[in-house]
GROMACS .gro file of C-alpha atoms in nm:
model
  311
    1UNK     CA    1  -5.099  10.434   2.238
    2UNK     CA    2  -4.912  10.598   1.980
    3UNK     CA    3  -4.963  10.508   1.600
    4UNK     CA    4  -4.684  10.439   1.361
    5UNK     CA    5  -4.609  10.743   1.104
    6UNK     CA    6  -4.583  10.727   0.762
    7UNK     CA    7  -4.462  11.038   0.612
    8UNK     CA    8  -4.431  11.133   0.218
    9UNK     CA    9  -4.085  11.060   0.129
   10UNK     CA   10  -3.868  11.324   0.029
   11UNK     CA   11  -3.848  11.434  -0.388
   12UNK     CA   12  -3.640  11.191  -0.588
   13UNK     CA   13  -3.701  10.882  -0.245
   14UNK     CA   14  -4.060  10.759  -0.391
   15UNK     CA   15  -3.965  10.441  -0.596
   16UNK     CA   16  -3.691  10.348  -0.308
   17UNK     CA   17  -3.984  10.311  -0.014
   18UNK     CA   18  -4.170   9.979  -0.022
   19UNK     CA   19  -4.464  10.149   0.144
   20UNK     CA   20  -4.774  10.270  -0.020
   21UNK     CA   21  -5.042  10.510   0.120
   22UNK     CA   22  -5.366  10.407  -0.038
   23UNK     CA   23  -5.708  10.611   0.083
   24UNK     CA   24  -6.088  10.487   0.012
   25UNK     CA   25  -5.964  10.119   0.162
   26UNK     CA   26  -5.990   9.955   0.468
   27UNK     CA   27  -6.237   9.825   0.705
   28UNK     CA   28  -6.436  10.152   0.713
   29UNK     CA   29  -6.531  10.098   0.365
   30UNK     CA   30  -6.567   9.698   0.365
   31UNK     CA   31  -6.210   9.600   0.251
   32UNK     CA   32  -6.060   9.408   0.556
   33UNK     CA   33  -5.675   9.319   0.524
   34UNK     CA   34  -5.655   8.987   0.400
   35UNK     CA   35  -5.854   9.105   0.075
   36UNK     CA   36  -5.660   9.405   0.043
   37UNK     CA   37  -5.322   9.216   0.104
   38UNK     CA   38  -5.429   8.951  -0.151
   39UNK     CA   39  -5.512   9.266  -0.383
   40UNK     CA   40  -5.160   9.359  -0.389
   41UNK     CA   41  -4.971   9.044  -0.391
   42UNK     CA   42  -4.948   9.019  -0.767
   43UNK     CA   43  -4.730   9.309  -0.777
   44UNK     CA   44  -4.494   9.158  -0.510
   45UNK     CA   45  -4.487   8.994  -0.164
   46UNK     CA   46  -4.684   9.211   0.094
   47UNK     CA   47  -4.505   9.232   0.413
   48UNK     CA   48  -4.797   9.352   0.590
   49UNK     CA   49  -5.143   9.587   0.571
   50UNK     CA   50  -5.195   9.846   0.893
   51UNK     CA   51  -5.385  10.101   0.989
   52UNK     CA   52  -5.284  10.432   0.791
   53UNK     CA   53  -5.549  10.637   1.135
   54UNK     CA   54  -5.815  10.518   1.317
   55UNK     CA   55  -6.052  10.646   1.057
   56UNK     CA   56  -6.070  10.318   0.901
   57UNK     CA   57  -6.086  10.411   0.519
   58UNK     CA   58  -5.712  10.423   0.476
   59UNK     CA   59  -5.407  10.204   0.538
   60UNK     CA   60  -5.028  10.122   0.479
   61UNK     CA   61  -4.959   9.853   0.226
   62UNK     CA   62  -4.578   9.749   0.262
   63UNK     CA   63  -4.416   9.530   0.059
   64UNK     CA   64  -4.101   9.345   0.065
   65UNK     CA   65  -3.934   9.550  -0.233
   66UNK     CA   66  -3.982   9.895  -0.290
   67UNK     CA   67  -3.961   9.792  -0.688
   68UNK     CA   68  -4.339   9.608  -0.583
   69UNK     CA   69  -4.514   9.892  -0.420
   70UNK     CA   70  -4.407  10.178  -0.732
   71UNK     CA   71  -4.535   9.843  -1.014
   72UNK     CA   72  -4.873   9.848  -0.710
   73UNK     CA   73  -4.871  10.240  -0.767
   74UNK     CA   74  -4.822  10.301  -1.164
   75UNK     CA   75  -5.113  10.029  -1.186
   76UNK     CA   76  -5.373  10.117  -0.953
   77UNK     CA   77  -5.320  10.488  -0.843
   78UNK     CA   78  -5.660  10.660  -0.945
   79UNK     CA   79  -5.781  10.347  -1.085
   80UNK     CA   80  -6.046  10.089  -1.045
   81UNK     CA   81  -5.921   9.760  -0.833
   82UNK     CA   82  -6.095   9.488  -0.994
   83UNK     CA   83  -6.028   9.276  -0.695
   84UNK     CA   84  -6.134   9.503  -0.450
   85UNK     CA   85  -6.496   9.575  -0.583
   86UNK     CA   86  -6.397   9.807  -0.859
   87UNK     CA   87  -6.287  10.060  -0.588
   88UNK     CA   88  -6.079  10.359  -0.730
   89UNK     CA   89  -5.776  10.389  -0.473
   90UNK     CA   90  -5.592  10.723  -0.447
   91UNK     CA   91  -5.240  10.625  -0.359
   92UNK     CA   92  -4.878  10.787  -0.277
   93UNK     CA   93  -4.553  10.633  -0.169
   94UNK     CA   94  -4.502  10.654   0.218
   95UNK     CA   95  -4.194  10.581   0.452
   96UNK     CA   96  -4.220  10.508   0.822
   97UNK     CA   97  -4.073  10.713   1.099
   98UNK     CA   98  -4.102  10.669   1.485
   99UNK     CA   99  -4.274  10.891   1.674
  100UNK     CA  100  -4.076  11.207   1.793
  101UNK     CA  101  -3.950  11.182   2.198
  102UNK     CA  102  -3.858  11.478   2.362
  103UNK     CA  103  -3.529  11.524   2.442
  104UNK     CA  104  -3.456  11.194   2.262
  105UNK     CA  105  -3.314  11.081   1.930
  106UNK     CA  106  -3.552  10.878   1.713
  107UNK     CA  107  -3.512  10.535   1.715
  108UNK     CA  108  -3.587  10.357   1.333
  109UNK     CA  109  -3.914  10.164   1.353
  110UNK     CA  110  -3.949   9.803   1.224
  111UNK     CA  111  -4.212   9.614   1.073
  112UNK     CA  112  -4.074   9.267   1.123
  113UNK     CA  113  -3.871   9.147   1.472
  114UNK     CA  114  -3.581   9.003   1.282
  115UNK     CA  115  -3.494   9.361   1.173
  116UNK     CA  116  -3.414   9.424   1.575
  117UNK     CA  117  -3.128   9.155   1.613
  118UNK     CA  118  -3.278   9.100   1.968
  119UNK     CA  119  -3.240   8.730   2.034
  120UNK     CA  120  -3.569   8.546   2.191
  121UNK     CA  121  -3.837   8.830   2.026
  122UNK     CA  122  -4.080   8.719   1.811
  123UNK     CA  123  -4.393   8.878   1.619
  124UNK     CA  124  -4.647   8.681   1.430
  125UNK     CA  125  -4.872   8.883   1.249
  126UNK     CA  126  -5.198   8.793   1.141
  127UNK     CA  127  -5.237   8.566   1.482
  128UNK     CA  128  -5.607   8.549   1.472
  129UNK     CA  129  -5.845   8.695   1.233
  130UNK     CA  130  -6.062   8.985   1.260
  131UNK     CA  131  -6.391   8.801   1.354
  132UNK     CA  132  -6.176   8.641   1.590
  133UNK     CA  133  -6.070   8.982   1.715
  134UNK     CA  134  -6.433   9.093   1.776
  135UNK     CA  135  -6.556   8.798   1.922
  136UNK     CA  136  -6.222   8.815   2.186
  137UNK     CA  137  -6.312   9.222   2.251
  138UNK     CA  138  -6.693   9.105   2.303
  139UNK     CA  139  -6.620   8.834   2.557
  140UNK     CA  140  -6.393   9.051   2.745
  141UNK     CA  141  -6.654   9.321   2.814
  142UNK     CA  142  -6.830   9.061   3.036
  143UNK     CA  143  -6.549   8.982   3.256
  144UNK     CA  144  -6.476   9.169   3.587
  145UNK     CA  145  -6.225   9.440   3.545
  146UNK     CA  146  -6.058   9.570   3.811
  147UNK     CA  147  -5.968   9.894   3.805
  148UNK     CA  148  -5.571  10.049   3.873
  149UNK     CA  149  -5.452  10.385   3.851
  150UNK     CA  150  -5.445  10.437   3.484
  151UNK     CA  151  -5.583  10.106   3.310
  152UNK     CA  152  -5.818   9.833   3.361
  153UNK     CA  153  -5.710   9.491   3.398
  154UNK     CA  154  -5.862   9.075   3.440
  155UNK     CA  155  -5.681   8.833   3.589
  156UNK     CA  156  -5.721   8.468   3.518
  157UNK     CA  157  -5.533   8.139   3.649
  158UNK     CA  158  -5.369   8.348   3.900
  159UNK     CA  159  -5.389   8.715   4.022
  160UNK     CA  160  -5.077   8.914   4.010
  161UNK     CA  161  -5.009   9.151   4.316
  162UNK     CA  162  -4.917   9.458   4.200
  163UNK     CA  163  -4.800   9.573   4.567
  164UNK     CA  164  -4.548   9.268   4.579
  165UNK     CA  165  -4.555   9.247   4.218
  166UNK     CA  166  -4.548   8.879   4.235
  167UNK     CA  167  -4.832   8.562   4.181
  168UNK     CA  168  -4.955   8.355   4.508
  169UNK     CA  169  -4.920   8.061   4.385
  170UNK     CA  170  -5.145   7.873   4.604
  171UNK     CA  171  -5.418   8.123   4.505
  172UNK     CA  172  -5.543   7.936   4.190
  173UNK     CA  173  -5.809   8.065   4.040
  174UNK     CA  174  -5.892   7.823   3.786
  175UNK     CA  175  -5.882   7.733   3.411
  176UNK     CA  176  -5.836   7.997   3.167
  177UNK     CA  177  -6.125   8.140   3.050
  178UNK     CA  178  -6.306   7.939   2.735
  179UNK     CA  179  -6.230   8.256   2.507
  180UNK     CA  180  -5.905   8.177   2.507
  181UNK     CA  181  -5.920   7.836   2.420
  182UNK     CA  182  -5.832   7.870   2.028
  183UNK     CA  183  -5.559   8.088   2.053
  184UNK     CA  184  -5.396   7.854   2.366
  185UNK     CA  185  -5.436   7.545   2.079
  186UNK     CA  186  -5.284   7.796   1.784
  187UNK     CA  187  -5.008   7.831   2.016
  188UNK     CA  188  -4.947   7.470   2.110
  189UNK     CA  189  -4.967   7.385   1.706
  190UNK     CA  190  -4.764   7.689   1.551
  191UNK     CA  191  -4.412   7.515   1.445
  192UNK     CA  192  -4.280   7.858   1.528
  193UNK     CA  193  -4.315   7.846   1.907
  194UNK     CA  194  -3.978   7.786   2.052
  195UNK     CA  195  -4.090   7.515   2.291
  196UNK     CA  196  -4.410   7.346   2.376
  197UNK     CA  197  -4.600   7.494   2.694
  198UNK     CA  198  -4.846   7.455   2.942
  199UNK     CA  199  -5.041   7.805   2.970
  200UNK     CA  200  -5.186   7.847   3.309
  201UNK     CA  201  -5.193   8.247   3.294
  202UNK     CA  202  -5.396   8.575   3.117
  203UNK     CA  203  -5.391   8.905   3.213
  204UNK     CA  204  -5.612   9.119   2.989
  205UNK     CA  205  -5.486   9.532   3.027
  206UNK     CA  206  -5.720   9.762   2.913
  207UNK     CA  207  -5.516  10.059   2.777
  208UNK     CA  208  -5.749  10.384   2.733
  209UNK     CA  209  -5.649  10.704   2.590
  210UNK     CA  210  -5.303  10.855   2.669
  211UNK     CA  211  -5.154  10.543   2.877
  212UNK     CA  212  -4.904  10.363   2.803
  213UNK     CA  213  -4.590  10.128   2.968
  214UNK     CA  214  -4.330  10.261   3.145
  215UNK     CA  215  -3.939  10.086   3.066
  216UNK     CA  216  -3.967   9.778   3.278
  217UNK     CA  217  -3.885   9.372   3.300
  218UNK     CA  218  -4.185   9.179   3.416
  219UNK     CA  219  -4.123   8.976   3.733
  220UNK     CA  220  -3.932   8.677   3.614
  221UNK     CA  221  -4.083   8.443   3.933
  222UNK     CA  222  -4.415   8.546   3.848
  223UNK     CA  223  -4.437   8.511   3.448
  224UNK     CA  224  -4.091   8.300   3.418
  225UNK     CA  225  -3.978   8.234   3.104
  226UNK     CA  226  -4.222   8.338   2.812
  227UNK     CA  227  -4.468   8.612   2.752
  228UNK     CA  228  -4.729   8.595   2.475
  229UNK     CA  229  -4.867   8.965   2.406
  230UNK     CA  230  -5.179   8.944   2.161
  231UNK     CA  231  -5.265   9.321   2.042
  232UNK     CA  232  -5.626   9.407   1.990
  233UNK     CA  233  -5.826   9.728   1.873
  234UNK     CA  234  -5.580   9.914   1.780
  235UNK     CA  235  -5.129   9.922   1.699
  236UNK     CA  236  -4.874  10.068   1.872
  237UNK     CA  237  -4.499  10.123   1.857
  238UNK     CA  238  -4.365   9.963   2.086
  239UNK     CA  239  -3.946  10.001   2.246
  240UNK     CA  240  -3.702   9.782   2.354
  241UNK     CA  241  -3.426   9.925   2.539
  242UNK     CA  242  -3.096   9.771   2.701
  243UNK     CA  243  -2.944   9.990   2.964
  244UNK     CA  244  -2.633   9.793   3.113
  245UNK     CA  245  -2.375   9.544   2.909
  246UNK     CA  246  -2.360   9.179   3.037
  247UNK     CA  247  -2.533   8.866   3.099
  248UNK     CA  248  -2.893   8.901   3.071
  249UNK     CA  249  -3.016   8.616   3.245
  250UNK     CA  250  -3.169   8.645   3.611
  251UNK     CA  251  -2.941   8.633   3.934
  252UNK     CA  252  -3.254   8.507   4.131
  253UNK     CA  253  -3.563   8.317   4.039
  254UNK     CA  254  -3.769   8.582   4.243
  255UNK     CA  255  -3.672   8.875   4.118
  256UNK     CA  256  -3.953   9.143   4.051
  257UNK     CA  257  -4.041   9.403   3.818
  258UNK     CA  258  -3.746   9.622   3.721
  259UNK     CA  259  -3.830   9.959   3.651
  260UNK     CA  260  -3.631  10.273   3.507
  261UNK     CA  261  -3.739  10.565   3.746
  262UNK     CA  262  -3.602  10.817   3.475
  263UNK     CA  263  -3.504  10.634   3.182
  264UNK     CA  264  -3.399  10.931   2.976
  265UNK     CA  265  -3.094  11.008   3.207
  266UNK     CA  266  -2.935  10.670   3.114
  267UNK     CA  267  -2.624  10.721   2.900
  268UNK     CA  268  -2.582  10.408   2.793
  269UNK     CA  269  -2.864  10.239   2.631
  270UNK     CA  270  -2.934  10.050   2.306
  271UNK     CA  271  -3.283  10.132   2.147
  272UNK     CA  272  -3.468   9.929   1.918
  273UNK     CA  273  -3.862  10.047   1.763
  274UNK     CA  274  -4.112   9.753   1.643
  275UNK     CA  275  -4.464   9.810   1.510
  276UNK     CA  276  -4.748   9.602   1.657
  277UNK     CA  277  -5.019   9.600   1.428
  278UNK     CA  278  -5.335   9.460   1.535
  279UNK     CA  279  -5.394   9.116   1.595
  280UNK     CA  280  -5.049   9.063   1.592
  281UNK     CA  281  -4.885   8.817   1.880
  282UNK     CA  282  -4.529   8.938   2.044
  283UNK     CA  283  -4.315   8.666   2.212
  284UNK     CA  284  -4.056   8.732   2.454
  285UNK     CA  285  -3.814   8.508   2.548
  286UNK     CA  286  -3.456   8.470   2.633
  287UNK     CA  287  -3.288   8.767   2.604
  288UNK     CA  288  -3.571   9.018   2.480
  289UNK     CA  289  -3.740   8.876   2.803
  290UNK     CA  290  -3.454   8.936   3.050
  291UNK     CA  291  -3.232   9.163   2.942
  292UNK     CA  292  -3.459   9.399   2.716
  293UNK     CA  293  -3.677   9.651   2.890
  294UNK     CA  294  -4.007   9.720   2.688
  295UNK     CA  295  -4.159  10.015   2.664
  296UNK     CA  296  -4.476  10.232   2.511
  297UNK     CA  297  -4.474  10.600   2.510
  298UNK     CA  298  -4.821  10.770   2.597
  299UNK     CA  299  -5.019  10.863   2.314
  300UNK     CA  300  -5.353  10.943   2.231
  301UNK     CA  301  -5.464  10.664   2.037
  302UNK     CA  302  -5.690  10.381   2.182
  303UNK     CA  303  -5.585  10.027   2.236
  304UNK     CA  304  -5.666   9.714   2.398
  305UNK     CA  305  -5.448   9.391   2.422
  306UNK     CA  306  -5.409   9.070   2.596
  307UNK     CA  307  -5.067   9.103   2.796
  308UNK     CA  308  -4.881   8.849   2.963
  309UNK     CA  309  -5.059   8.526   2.841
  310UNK     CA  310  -4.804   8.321   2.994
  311UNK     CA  311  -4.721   7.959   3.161
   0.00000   0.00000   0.00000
């Protein structure tokens, strides 16, 4: 999947980004995010850490004022972090931009799902923590994949058919898997799910190299009203796009999968960008579920979530 782009601003933009590019930090190097984010958070409110490549040593600290990332840069560029081990960070000033499409107009990115405006969407980052990541990536290796066209995938409380795309509901296959079990209570206790549920369904898509979603509506029959997408292994950018004006909510309680054969030949479409960092949990509902097609271009970057965690 593809990774987000930060770019060096142009001369005179540095102090108005709130993004900083800091090298020798990051996993690769023993730093994970929630030290590095605590690092920075006594210049300013940190937003968010991500992945700056998959090499592991550098990353993308973004801050809620761009005033907070050049204090984070005059103080630490070239300099020994105290709280990060006495590490010397090399640092510049970075801005996001989306990944080029051919043929296509780039859509602005987001870091946050409040920036889109798209009513029902959701993203909580920092859902689980990364021990909790490995532990989930370990215990899916042992399940039985089944292998599609272009992915891997494991079903669990019920298969979905990808010929009807639709569930058998009388085809139960039983409990969630135990793996799940502490992210099904962190749902049930976060004060920022809508509404209380009952989770009954997992699908777990492995995405290798180069794949990624086509512009499509998951079967509303089949997943109804909520889908809980947990990202793991690796981010992605991923697109919401509206093709047609009106009511977005379903004519028929069976309707299946819609998806947009050639999406680029659409003249009118809205088009909204949001990063998914790792370990981050997406949340459609409402409108982003019904009436927003999602979408991930294909990329060359390696990543592995839990999709469609729903009730």
């Amino acid at each position: 999947m593809v990774m987000p782009r930060f770019v060096r601003p142009k001369e005179g933009d540095s102090e108005s980004s709130p993004n900083l590019y800091v090298a020798n930090c990051g996993p690769a190097v023993g730093l994970q995010f929630d030290t590095i984010v605590s690092a920075f958070s006594s210049f300013g409110e940190v937003k968010g850490v991500y992945a700056a490549d998959e090499n592991g040593a550098r990353v993308i600290v973004s801050f809620l004022e761009p005033a907070s990332a050049h204090s984070a840069f005059i103080a630490l560029n070239g300099r020994p972090c105290p709280h990060l081990g006495g590490r010397s960070l090399h640092i510049r000033h970075s801005i996001l931009q989306p990944p080029s499409s051919r043929g296509m107009a780039s859509v602005p990115v987001s870091l946050n799902a409040s920036d889109l405006n798209i009513p029902g969407l959701y993203l909580f980052h920092d859902f689980i923590s990364a021990v909790e990541e490995e532990q989930l990536l370990q215990a899916v290796d042992t399940g039985s994949w089944i292998s599609l066209s272009k992915r891997r995938v494991q079903h669990y409380g019920y298969k979905f058919c990808y010929d009807t795309r639709n569930v058998d509901t009388k085809q139960h296959l039983g409990a969630l898997p135990s793996f799940v079990s502490f992210i099904l209570e962190r749902i049930s206790l976060s004060p920022d799910i809508p509404e209380k549920l009952d989770l009954d369904q997992l699908t777990v898509n492995e995405y290798p190299p180069g794949v990624g979603l086509s512009p499509h509506i998951d079967t509303h029959s089949a997943f109804e009203g909520l889908i809980f997408s947990l990202s793991l292994a690796g981010p992605c950018i991923m697109e919401f796009r509206r093709y047609t004006a009106g009511s977005w909510a379903p004519k028929t309680a069976s309707i299946s999968d819609t998806e947009v054969e050639n999406p680029n030949s659409c003249s009118e479409v809205s088009r909204k960008a949001i990063y998914l960092p790792p370990r981050s949990m997406l949340l459609l509902s409402g409108e982003a579920r019904c009436a927003w097609h999602h979408y991930i271009p294909h990329h060359k970057t390696y990543r592995q979530n839990f999709e469609r965690l729903v009730v």
